[in-house]
XYZ file of C-alpha atoms in Angstrom:
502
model
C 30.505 5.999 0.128
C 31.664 2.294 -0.494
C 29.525 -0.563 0.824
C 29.907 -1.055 4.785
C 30.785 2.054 6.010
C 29.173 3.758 8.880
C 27.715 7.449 9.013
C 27.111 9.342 11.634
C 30.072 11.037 14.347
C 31.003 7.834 15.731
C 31.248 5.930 12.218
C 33.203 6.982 9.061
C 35.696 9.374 9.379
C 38.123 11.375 6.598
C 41.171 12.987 8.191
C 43.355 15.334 6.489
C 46.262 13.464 6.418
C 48.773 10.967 7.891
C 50.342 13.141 10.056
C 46.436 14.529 11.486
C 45.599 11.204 11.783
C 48.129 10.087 14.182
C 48.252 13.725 15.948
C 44.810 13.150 16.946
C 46.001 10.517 19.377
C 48.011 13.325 21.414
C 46.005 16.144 20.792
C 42.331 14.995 21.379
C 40.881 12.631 23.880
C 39.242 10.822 20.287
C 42.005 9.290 18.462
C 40.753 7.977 15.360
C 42.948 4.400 15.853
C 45.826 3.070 18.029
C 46.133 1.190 21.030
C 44.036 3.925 22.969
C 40.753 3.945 21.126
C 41.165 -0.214 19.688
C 41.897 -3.705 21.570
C 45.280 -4.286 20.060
C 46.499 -8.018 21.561
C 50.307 -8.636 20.643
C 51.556 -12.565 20.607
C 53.282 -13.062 24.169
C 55.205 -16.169 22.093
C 58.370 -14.975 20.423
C 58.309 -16.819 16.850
C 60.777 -18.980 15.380
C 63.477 -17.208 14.021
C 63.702 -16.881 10.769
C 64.703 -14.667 7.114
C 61.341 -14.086 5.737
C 61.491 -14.127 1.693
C 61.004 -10.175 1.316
C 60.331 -9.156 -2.423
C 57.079 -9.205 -1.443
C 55.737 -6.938 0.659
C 51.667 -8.379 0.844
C 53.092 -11.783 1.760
C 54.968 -10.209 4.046
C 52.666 -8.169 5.566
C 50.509 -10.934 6.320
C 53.060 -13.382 7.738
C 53.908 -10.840 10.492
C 50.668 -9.919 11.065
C 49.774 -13.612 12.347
C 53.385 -14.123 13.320
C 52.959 -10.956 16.038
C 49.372 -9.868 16.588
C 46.612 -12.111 18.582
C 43.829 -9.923 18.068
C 43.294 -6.364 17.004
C 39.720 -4.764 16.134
C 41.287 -2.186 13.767
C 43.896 -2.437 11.287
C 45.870 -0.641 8.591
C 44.620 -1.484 5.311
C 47.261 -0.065 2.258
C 47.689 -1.053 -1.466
C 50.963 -0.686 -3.610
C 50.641 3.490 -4.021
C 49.893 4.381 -0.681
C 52.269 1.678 1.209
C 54.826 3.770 2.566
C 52.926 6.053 3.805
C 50.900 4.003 5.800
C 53.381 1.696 6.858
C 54.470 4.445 8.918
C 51.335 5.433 10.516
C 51.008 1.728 11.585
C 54.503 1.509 13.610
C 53.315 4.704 14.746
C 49.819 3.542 15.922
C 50.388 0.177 16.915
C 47.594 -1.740 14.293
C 48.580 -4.483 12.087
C 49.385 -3.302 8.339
C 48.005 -5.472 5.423
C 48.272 -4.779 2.071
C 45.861 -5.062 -0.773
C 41.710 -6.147 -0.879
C 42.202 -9.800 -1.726
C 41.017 -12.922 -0.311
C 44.140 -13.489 1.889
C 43.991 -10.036 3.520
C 40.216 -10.377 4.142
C 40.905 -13.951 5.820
C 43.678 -12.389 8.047
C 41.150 -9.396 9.273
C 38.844 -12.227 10.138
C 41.161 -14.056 12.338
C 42.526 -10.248 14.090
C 38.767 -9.386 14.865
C 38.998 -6.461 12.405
C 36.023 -3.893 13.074
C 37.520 -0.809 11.569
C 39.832 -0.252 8.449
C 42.577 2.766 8.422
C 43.338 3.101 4.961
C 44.389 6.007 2.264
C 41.243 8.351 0.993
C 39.832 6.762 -1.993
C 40.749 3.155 -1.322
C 37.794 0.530 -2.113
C 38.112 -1.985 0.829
C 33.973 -3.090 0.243
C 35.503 -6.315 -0.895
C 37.257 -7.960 2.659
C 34.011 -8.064 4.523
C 30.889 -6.479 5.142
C 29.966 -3.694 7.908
C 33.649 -2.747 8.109
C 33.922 0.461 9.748
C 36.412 2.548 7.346
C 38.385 5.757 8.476
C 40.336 7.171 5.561
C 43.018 9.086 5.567
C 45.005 11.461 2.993
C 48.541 9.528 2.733
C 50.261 12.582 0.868
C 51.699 13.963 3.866
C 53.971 11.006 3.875
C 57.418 12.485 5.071
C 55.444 14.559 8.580
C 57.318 13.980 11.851
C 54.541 11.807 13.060
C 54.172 11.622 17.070
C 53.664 8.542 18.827
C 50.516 7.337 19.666
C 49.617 6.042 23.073
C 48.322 3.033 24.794
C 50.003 0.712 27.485
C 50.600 -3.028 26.512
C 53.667 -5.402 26.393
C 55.156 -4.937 23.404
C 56.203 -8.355 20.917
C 59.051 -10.308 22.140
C 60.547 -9.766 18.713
C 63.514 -8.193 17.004
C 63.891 -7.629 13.979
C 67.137 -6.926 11.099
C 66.724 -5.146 8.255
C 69.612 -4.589 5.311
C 69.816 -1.159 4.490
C 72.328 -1.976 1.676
C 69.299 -4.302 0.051
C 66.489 -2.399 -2.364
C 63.489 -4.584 -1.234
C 60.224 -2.914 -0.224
C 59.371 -5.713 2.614
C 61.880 -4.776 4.864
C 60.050 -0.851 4.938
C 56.738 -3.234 5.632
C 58.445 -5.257 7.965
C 60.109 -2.772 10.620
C 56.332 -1.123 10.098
C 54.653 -3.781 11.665
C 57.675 -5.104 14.474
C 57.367 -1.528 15.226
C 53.785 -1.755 15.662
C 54.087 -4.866 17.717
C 56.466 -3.156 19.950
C 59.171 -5.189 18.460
C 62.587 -3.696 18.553
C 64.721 -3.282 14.742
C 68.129 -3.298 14.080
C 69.895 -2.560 11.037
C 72.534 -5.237 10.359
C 74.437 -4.152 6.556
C 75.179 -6.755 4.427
C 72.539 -9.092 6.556
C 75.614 -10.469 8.324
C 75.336 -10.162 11.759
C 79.161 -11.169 11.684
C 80.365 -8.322 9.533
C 82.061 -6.612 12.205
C 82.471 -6.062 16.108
C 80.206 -3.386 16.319
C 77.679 -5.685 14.553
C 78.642 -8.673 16.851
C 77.488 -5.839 19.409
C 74.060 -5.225 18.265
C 73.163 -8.463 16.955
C 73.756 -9.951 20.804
C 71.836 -7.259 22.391
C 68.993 -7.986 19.675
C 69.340 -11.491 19.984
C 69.494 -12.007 23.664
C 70.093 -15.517 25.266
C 67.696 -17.994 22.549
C 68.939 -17.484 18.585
C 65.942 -20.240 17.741
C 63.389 -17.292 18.355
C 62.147 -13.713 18.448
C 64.836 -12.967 16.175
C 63.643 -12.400 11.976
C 64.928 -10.696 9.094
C 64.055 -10.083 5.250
C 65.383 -10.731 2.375
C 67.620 -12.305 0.388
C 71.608 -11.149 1.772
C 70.693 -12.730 5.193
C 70.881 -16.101 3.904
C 68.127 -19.232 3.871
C 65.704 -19.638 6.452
C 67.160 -22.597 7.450
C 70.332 -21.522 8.474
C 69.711 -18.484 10.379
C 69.158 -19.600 13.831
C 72.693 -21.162 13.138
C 74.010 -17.683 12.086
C 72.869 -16.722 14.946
C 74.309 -18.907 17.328
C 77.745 -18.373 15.955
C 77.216 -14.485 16.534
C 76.626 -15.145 19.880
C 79.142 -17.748 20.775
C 81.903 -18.041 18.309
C 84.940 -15.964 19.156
C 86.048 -13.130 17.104
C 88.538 -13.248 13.601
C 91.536 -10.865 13.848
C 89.769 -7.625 12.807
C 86.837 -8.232 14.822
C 83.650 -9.995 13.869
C 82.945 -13.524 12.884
C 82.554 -13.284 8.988
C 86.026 -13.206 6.864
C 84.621 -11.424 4.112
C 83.508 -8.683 3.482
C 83.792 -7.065 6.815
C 87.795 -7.013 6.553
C 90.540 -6.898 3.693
C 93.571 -9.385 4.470
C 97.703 -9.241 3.050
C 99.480 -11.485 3.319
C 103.227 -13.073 3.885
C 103.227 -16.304 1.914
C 105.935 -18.501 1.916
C 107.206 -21.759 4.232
C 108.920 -21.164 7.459
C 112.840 -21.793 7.032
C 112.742 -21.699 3.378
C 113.789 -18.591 1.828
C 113.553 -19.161 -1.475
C 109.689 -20.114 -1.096
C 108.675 -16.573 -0.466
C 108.961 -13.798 1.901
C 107.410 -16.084 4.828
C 110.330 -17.960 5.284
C 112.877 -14.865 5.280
C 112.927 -14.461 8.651
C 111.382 -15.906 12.509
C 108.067 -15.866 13.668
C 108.200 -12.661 15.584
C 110.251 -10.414 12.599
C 107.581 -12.410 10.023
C 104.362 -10.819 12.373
C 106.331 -7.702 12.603
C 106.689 -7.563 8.615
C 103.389 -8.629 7.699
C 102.393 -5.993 10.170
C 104.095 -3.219 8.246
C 102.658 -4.374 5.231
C 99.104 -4.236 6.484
C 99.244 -1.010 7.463
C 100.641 0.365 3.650
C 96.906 -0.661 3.029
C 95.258 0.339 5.852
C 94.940 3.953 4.282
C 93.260 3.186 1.421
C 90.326 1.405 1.727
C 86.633 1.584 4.674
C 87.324 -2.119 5.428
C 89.662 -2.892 8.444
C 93.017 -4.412 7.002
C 94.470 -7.287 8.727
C 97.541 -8.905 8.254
C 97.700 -12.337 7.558
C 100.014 -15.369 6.902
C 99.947 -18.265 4.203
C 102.361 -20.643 4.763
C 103.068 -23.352 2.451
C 102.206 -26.447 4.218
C 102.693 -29.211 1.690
C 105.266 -28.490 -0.610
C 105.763 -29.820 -3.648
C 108.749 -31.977 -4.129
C 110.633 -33.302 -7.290
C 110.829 -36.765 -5.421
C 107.922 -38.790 -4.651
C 109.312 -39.177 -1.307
C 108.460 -42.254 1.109
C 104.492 -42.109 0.247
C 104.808 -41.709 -3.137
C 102.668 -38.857 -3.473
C 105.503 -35.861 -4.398
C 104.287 -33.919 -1.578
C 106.144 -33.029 1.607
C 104.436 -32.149 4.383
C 105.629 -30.193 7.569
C 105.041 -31.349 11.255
C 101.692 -29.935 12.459
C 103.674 -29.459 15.549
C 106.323 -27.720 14.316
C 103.233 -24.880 12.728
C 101.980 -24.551 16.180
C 104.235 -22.093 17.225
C 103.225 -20.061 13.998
C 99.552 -20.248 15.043
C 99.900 -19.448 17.905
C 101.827 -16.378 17.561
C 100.164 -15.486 14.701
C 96.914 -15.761 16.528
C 97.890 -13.883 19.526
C 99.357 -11.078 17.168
C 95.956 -10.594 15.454
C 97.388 -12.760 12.408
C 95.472 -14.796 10.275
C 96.761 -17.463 9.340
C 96.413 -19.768 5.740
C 97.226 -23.045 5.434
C 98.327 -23.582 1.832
C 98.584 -27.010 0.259
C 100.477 -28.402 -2.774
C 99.413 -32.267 -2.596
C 101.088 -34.045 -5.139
C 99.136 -36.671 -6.676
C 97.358 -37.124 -3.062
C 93.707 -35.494 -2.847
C 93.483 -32.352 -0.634
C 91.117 -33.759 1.891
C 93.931 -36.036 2.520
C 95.994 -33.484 3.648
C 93.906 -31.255 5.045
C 92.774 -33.809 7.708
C 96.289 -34.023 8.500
C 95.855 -30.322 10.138
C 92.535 -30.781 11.646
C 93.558 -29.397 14.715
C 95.258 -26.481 13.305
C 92.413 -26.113 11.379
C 90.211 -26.139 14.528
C 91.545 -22.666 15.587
C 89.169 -19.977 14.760
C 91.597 -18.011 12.803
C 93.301 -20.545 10.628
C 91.950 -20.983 7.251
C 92.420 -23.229 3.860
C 94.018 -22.666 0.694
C 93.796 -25.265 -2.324
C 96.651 -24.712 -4.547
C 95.907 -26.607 -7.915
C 99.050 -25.976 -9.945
C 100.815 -28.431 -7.405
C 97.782 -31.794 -7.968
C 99.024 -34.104 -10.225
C 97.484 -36.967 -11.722
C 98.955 -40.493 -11.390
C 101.773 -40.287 -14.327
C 102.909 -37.002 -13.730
C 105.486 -34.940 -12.182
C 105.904 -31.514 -11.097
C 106.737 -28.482 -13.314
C 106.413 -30.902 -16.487
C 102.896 -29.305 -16.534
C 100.376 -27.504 -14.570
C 98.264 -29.294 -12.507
C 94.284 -29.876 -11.970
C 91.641 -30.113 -9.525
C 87.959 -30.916 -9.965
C 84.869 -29.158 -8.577
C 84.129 -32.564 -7.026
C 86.865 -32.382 -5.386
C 87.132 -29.032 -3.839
C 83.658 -29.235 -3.178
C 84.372 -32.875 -1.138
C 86.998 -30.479 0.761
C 85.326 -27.171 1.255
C 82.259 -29.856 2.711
C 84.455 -31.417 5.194
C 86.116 -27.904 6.029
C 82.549 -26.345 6.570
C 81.449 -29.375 8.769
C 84.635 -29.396 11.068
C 84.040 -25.300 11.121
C 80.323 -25.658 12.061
C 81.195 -28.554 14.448
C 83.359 -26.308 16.769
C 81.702 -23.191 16.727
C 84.091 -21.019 14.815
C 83.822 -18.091 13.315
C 83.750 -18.283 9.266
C 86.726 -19.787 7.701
C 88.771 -18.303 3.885
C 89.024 -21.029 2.031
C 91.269 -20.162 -0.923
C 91.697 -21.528 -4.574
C 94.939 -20.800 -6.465
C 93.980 -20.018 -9.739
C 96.093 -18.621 -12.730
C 94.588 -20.581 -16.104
C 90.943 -21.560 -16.522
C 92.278 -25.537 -16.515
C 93.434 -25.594 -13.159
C 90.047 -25.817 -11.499
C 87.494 -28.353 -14.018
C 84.384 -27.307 -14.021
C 84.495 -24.400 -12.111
C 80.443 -23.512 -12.392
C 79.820 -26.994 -10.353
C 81.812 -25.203 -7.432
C 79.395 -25.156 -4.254
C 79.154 -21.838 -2.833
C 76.146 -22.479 -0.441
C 78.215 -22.937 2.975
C 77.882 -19.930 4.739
C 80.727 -21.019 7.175
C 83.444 -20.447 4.001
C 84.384 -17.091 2.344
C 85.455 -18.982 -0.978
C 87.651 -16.617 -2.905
C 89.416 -17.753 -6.322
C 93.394 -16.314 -6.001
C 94.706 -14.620 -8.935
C 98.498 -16.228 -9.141
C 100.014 -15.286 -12.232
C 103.021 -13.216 -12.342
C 104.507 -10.930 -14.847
C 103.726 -7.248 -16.369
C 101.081 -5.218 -15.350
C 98.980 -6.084 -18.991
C 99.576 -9.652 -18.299
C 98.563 -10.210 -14.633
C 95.548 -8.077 -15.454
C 94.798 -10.332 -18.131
C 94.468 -13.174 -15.803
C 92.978 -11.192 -13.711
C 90.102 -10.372 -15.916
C 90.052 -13.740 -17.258
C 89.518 -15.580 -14.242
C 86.341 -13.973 -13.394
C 84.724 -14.989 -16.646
C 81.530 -17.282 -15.735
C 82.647 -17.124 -12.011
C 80.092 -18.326 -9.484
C 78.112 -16.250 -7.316
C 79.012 -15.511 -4.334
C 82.808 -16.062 -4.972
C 85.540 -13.059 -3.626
C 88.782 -12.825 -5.513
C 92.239 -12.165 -4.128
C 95.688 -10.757 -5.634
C 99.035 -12.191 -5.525
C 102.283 -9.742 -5.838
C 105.616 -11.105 -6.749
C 108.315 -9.304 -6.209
C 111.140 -11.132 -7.860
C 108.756 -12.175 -10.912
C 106.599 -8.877 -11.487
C 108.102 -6.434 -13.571
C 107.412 -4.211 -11.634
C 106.111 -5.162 -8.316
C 102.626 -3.158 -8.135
C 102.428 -0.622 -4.792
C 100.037 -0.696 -2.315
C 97.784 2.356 -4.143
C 97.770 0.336 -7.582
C 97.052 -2.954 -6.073
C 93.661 -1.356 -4.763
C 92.941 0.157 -7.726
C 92.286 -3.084 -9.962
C 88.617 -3.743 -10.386
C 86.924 -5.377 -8.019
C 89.331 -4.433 -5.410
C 91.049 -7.583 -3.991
C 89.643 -8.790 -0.353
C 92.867 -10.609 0.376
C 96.194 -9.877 -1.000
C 99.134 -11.965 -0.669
C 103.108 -10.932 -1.048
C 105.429 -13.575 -2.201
């Protein structure tokens, strides 16, 4: 018998197993542990919200354990082998769950009042403090339908979302001890709260009417610490993209009618009126719709600034259309269930230039950006003599000022697209910035051609791309021999998120 354990009926005690342990609660008026038999005292504070690291699942123990309990005279006491079992007889019993016998778990007992340790048969806990009071129990019996214990208290104003698409071991350590606290868990995919309506749904009901607290999650896919209550906040408040939900990718696929109004020869965009465009784009959608989980919504990119042989009155071989004269677009569009791309081709002007000059297009929550660098020239040169440039620098100065103005207003998450067709068109593509969670950057595929040579580009262009980048398609179908169909479009690998038709 290890050092500081009690004899005697009222002292040490072996139980069979997990499921014995816990069944003693409803089956005897003795249960071993739980709120019935121990003074468990939950925080009546909700905690800053916040993504706890994961990874580690000690760490994490601990940090909830002072983040949600005041006081508790017994707690559950695993190591690495005999976690999982006991996580789940602590959401089961109500007691805090530590893991390991080192100097940070013995200095959390301490502050909890620990009297009595619940830990797995075998376990040498002699080390976090003397005259501990140990109950072991046999954790084989990992996977029994364990009842719940009883005990009346006010449970943790907490809620907590776990990723059930992420391998990490804290989250299984985490729900243990929000369930133990009372605390309510939801499971949120991807960690975006935004993925889709249904998600919108649950994350508001889990959130309730303050983002900046009782709300945590773990691990790594629900972004930094920092910007959650953010996140949060937009969940709640910002209104939903065509498709539902507040996040552009991944929780919906998008194709596209790209072209200029009133220009035919741009693309199919400008083939025919607002209304017939909606209804086209529409039709095209719904080829897709078939073939993939994701909701597929259709979408618009019109040409905004066009590229012009003539430097035209500013000099800067760019013409650009009457924000007015969009409206009606974006508003239809948006009314439809349309997204809508802004596409720019700025000459030898920069594109935060131009894209100021749609700010308040660009303040509707389903309009987004695209960055077309064949179409930036440097001082010197002229269209189609070459292919233009942009630097990171630059679309980095942009996608700033476009994540700002998004975060400003409250709106949903914004596509910000980069044209792409030969590694020179974007310089020093690994300085890209990725980090603003209020863009879905996604690198465009342009190229045109065969089948061999588009998927050459294809391939090529996501050489030593960034993390956290999604990649889109582009189908010709004057300039593809042949144009692909809907079914081989979704069969290139990775399967394009947005998919435009020119």
């Amino acid at each position: 018998m290890n050092a500081g354990r009690r004899g005697g009926s009222t002292g040490f005690r072996k139980v069979a197993s997990a499921a014995a342990a816990v069944a003693l609660v409803a089956t005897t008026g003795a249960c071993i542990f739980g709120p019935d038999r121990f003074d468990v005292q939950v925080a009546d504070e909700a905690p800053a919200s916040t993504v706890l690291a994961g990874k580690d699942p000690s760490r994490t123990a601990i940090a909830l354990s002072a983040a949600l309990f005041e006081s508790a005279d017994g707690a559950v006491v695993a190591t690495e082998d005999s976690v999982d079992a006991l996580a789940e007889v602590s959401s089961r019993s109500g007691l805090p769950l530590l893991i390991g016998t080192d100097q940070e778990v013995a200095a959390e007992l301490e502050r909890l009042g620990t009297k009595t340790v619940v830990t797995a048969e075998g376990t040498d806990v002699s080390s976090l403090a003397d005259g501990l009071d140990v109950e072991e129990i046999d954790p084989a019996d990992s996977e029994a339908d364990l009842p719940e214990a009883g005990g009346d208290r006010e449970p943790a104003p907490v809620s907590l979302f776990v990723d059930p698409e992420l391998d990490d071991p804290a989250q299984a350590v985490a729900r243990a001890e929000v369930e133990a606290a009372g605390g309510a868990v939801t499971e949120m995919p991807g960690g975006d709260p935004g993925r889709s309506s249904d998600a919108v749904a649950e994350a508001k009901d889990a959130i309730g009417g303050d983002p900046s607290s009782g709300v945590l999650a773990v691990g790594e896919s629900f972004g930094p610490a920092e910007k959650w209550a953010s996140t949060l906040q937009i969940t709640l408040t910002a209104p939903e993209l065509p498709g539902g939900g507040t996040s552009v990718f991944p929780g919906r696929r998008m194709i596209a009618a790209y072209g200029s109004p009133g220009i035919p020869s741009l693309g199919i965009l400008g083939e025919q009126g607002v209304q017939e465009s909606i209804d086209r784009v529409t039709q095209l959608a719904e080829d897709y719709s078939g073939l993939t989980d994701e909701p597929v919504v259709p979408a618009f990119e019109i040409i905004t600034t066009l590229a012009s042989s003539q430097p035209g009155a500013d000099g800067d071989y760019s013409s650009e259309l009457d924000p007015e004269m969009l409206r009606e677009w974006v508003d239809a569009a948006g009314d439809a269930g349309v997204y809508v791309v802004l596409d720019l081709q700025p000459g030898s002007t920069d594109f935060l230039t131009q894209a100021k000059r749609y700010e308040d297009l660009l303040a509707e929550p389903h309009v987004g950006l695209a960055l077309d660098a064949e179409w930036r020239l440097e001082p010197g040169q002229k269209h189609l003599e070459q292919i233009g440039s942009v630097s990171a620098e630059e679309v980095n100065e942009t996608s700033r000022w476009l994540a700002d103005l998004t975060s400003d207003h409250g709106l949903p998450q914004k596509a910000l697209i980069l044209h792409q067709f030969s590694s020179s068109m974007i310089t020093d593509r690994q300085n890209l910035d990725t980090s603003r969670p209020e863009l879905a950057l996604t690198v465009h595929a342009d190229g045109h051609g065969t089948p061999d040579s588009k998927l050459e580009t294809w391939n090529a262009l996501q050489k030593d791309l960034p993390e956290g980048i999604f990649m889109a398609w582009k189908n010709f179908y004057d300039e593809d021999t042949p144009t692909f169909a809907p079914e081989q479009t979704y069969e290139v690998e990775p399967r394009p998120w947005f998919v435009s038709y020119q």
